[in-house]
mmCIF file of C-alpha atoms in Angstrom:
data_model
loop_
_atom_site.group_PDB
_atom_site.id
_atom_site.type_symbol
_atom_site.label_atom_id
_atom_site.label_comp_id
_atom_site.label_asym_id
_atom_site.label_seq_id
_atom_site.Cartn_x
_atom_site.Cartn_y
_atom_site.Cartn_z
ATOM 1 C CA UNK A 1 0.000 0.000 0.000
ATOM 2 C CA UNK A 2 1.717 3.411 -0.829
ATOM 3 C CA UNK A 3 1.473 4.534 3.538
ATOM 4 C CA UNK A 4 4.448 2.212 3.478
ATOM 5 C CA UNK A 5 6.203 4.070 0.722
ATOM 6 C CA UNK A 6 5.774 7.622 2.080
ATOM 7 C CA UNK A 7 8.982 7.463 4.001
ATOM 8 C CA UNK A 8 10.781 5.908 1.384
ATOM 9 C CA UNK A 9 9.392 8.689 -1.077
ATOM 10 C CA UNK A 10 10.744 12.054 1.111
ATOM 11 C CA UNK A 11 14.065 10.394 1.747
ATOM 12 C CA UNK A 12 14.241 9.531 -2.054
ATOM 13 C CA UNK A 13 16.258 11.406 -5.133
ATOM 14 C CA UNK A 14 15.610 14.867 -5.016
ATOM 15 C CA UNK A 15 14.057 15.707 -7.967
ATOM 16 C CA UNK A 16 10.190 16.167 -7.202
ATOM 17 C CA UNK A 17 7.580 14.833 -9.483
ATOM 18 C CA UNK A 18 7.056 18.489 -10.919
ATOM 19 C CA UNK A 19 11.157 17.974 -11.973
ATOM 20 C CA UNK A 20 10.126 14.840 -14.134
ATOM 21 C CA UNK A 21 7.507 16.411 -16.844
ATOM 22 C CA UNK A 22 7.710 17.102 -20.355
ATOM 23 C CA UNK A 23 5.943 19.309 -22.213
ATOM 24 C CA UNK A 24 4.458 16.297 -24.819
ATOM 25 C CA UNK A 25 3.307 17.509 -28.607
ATOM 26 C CA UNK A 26 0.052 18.570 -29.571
ATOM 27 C CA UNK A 27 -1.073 14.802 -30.851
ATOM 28 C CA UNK A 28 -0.982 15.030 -34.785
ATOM 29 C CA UNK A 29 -3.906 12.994 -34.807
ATOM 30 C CA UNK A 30 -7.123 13.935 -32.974
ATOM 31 C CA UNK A 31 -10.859 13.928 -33.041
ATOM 32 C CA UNK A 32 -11.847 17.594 -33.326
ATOM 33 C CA UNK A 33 -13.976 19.999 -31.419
ATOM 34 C CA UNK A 34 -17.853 18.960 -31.980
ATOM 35 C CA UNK A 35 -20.576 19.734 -30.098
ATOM 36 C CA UNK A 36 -22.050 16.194 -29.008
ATOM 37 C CA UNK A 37 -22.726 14.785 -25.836
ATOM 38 C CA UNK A 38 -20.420 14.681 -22.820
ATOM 39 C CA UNK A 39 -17.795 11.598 -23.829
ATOM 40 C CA UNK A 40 -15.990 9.635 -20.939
ATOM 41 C CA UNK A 41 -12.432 8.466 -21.003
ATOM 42 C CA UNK A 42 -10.314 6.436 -18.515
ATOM 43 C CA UNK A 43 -6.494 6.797 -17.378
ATOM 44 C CA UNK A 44 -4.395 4.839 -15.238
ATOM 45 C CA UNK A 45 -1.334 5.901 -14.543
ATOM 46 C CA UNK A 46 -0.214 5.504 -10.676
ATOM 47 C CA UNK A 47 -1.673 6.368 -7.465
ATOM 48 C CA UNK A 48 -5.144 7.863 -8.717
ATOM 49 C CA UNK A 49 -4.848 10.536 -6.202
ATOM 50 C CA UNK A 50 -2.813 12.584 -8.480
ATOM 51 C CA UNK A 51 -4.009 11.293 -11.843
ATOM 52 C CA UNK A 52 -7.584 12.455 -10.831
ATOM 53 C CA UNK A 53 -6.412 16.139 -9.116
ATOM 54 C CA UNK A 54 -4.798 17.309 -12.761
ATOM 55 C CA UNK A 55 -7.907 16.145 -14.977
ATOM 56 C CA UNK A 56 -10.131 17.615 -12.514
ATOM 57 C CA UNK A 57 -8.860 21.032 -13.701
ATOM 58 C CA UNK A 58 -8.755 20.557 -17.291
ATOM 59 C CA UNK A 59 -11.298 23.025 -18.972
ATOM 60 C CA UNK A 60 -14.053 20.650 -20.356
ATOM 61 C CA UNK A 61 -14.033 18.081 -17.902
ATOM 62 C CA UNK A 62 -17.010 17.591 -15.703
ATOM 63 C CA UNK A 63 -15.951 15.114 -13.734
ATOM 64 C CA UNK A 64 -12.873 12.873 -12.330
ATOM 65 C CA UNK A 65 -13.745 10.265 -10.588
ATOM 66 C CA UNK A 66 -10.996 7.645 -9.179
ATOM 67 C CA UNK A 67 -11.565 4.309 -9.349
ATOM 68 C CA UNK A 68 -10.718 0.660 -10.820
ATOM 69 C CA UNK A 69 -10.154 -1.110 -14.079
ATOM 70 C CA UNK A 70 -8.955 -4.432 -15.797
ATOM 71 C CA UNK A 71 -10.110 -6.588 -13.453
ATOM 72 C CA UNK A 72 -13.595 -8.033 -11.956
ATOM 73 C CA UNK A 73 -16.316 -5.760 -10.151
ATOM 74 C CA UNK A 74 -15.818 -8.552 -7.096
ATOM 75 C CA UNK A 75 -11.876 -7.415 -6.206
ATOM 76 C CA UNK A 76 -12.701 -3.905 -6.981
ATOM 77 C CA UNK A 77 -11.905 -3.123 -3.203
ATOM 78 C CA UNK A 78 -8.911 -0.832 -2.344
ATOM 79 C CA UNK A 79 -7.562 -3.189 0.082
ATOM 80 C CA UNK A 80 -7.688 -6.298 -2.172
ATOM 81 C CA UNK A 81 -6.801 -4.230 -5.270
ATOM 82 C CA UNK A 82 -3.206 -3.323 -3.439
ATOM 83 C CA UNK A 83 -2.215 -7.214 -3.802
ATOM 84 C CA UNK A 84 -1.880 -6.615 -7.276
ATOM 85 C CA UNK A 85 -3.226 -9.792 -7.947
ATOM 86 C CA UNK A 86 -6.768 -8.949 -9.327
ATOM 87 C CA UNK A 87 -5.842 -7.186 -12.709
ATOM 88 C CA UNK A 88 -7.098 -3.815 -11.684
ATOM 89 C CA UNK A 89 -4.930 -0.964 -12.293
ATOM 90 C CA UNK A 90 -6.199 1.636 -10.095
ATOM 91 C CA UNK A 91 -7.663 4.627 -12.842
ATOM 92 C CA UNK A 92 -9.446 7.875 -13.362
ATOM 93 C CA UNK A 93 -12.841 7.837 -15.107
ATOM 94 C CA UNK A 94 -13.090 11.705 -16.837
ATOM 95 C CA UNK A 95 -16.274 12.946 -18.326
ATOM 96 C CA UNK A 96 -15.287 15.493 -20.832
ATOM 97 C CA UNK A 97 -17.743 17.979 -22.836
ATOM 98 C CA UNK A 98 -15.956 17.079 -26.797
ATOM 99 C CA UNK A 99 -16.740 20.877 -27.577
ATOM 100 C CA UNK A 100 -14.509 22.156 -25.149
ATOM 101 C CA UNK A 101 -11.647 19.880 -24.646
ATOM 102 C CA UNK A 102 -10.197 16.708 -27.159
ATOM 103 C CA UNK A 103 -9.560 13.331 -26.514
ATOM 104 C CA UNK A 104 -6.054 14.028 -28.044
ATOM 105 C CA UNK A 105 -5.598 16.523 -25.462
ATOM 106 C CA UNK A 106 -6.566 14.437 -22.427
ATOM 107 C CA UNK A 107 -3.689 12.438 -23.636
ATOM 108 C CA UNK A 108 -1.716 15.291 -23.776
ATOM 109 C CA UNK A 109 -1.785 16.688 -20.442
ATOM 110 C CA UNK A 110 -2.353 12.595 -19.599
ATOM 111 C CA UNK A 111 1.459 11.966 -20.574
ATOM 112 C CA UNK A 112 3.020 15.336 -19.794
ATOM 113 C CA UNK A 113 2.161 15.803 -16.174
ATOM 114 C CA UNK A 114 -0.177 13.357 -14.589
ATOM 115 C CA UNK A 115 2.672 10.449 -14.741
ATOM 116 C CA UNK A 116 5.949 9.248 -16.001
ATOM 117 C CA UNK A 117 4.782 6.930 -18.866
ATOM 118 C CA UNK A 118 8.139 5.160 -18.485
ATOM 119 C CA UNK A 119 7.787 3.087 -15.270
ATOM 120 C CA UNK A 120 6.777 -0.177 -15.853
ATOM 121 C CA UNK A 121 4.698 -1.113 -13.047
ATOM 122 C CA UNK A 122 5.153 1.550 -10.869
ATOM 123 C CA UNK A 123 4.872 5.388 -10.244
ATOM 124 C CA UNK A 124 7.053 6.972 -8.127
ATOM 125 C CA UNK A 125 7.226 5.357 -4.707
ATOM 126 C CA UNK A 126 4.163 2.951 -5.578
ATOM 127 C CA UNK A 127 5.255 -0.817 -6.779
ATOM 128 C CA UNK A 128 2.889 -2.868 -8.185
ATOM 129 C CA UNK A 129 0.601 -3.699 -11.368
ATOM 130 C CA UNK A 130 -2.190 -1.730 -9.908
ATOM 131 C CA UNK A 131 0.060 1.234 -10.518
ATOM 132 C CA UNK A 132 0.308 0.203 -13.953
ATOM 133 C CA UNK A 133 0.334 2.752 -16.913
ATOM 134 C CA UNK A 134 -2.511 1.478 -18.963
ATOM 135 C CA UNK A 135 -5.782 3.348 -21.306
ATOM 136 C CA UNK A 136 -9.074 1.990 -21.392
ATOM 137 C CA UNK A 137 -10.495 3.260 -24.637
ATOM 138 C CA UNK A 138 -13.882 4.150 -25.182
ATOM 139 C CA UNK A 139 -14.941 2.807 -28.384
ATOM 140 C CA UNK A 140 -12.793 2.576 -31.769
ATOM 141 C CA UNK A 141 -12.018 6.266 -32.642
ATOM 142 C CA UNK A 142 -10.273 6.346 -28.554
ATOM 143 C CA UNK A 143 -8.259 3.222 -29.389
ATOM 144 C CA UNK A 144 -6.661 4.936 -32.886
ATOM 145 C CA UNK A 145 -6.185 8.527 -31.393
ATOM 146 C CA UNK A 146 -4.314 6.844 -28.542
ATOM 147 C CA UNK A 147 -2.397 4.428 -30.479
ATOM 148 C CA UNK A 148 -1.671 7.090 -32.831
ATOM 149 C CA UNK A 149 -0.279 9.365 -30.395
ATOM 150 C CA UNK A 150 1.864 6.683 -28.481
ATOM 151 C CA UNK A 151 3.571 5.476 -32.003
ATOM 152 C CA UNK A 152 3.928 9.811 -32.778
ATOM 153 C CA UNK A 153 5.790 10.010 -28.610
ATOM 154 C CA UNK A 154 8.165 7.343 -29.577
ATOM 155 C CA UNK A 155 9.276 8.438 -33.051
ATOM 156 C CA UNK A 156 9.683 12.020 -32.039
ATOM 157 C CA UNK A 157 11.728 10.201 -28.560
ATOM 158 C CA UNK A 158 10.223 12.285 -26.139
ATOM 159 C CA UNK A 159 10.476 10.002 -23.655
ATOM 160 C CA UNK A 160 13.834 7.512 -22.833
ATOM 161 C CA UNK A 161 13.512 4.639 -21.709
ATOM 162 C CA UNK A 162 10.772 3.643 -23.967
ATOM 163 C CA UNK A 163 6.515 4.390 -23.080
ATOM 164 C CA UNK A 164 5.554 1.554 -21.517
ATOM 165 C CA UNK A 165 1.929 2.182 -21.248
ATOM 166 C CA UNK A 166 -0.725 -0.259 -22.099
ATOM 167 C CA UNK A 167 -4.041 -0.433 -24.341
ATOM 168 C CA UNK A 168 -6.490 -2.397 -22.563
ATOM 169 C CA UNK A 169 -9.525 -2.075 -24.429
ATOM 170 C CA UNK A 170 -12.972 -1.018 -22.970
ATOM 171 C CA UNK A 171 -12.782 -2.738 -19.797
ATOM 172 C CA UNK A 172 -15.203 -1.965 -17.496
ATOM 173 C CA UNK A 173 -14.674 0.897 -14.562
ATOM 174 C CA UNK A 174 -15.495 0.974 -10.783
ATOM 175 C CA UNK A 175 -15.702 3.749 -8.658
ATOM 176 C CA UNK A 176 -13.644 3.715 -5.417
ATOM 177 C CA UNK A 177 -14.648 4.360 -2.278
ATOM 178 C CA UNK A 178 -15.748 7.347 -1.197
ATOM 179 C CA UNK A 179 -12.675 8.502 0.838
ATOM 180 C CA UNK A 180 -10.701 8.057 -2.393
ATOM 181 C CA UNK A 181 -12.635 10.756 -3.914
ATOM 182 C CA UNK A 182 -11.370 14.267 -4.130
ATOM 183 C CA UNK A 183 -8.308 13.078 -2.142
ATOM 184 C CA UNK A 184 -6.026 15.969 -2.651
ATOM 185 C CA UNK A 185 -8.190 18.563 -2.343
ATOM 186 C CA UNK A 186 -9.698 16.882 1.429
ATOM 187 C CA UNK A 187 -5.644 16.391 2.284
ATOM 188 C CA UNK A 188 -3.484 19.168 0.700
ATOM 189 C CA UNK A 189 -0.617 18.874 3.614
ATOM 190 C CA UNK A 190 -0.478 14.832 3.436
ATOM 191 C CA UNK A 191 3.424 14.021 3.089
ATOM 192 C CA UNK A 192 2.782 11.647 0.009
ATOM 193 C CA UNK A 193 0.413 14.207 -1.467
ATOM 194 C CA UNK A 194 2.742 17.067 -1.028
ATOM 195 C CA UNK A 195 5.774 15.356 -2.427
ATOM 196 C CA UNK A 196 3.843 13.468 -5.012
ATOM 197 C CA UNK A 197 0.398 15.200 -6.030
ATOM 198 C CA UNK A 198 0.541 18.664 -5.887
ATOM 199 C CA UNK A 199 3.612 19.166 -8.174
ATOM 200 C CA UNK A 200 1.566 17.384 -10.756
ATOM 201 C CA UNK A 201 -0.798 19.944 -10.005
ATOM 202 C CA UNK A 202 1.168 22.640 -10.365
ATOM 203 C CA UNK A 203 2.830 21.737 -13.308
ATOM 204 C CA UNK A 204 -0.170 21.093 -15.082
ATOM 205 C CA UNK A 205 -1.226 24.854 -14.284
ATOM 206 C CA UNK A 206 2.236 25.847 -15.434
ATOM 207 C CA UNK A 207 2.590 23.586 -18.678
ATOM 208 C CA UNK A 208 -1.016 24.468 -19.872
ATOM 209 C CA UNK A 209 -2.309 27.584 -18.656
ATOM 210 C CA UNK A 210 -4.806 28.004 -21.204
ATOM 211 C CA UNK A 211 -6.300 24.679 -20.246
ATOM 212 C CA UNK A 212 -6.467 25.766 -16.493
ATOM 213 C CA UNK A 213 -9.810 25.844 -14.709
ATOM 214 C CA UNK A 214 -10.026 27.447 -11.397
ATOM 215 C CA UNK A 215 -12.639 25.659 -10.625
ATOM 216 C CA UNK A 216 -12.021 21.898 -10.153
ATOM 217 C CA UNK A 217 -14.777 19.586 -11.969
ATOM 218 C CA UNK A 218 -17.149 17.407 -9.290
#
């Protein structure tokens, strides 16, 4: 369970997570602005404490909501999901208004501040397949956006080592308990969320002003 890795996490390297972003491409291949209705998406990509604070104020989003995916709605539990035996990558479910804000740039801010795309099984301090980076598309037009930004990271070599991140279909999504929700914002001074979370945050605010909403989705 990352409580065990906060100690670990504040005596680790000093570079912050804020010290570890990239400012990733505008994806050359995107669905574009439509008015329709609201879409949903779904991110995993570490501890969704942090994943969920930065999509929460991305202009266009109207929700964040952290939860569970890739495995069964029976092991969907926090405390079984931290075996990492059940499949489940612990995720982000965001509910997006398509006229305001693009898939392509969910995956945008997705890979530039809300995790390190290169850590295979793990974010930061947290070890584990549950902290897996993984996208579960939402229909066909997700899956080739996605893929077609992933293949466009790796020729332009934004990232070394190589993007390990997985595409893991539609599988389905389960909420987390409700003391997951809103995490950050209910614990702003928590060690792991300070060292962690809030640089994410911050960077996203710094990376992508004009994407910036001051006022966090539900």
């Amino acid at each position: 369970m990352r409580a065990l890795f906060v100690a670990a996490a504040l005596l680790a390297a000093p570079a912050g997570a804020a010290e570890r972003m990239l400012l990733a491409p505008a994806p050359a291949v995107d669905a574009p602005l439509a008015k329709g209705p609201l879409q949903k998406a779904v991110f995993a990509g570490g501890c969704f404490w942090g994943v969920e604070a930065v999509f929460e104020r991305v202009k266009g989003v109207k929700a964040a909501v952290s939860g569970y995916a890739g495995g069964s709605k029976a092991t969907a539990i926090y405390e079984i999901t931290g075996t990492g035996m059940t499949g489940h990558a612990e995720a982000v479910e965001v509910t997006y208004d398509p006229a305001v804000v693009s898939y392509g740039t969910l995956l945008r801010v997705f890979f530039s501040v809300a995790h390190d795309p290169t850590q295979l099984n793990r974010q930061g301090p947290d070890r584990g397949p549950q902290y897996r980076s993984a996208l579960f598309t939402r229909g066909a037009e997700q899956e080739r956006i996605a893929k077609a930004y992933v293949a466009q990271l790796e020729q332009a070599g934004t990232w070394k080592p190589r993007i390990v991140t997985t595409f893991e279909g539609a599988r389905p999504f389960y909420p987390a308990e409700g003391y997951h929700q809103n995490y950050l914002r209910a614990h702003p001074t928590q060690p792991y969320i300070v060292w962690n979370d809030i640089p994410k945050v911050e960077g996203f605010k710094r990376l992508f002003p004009a994407l910036w909403s001051d006022r966090p989705a539900a």
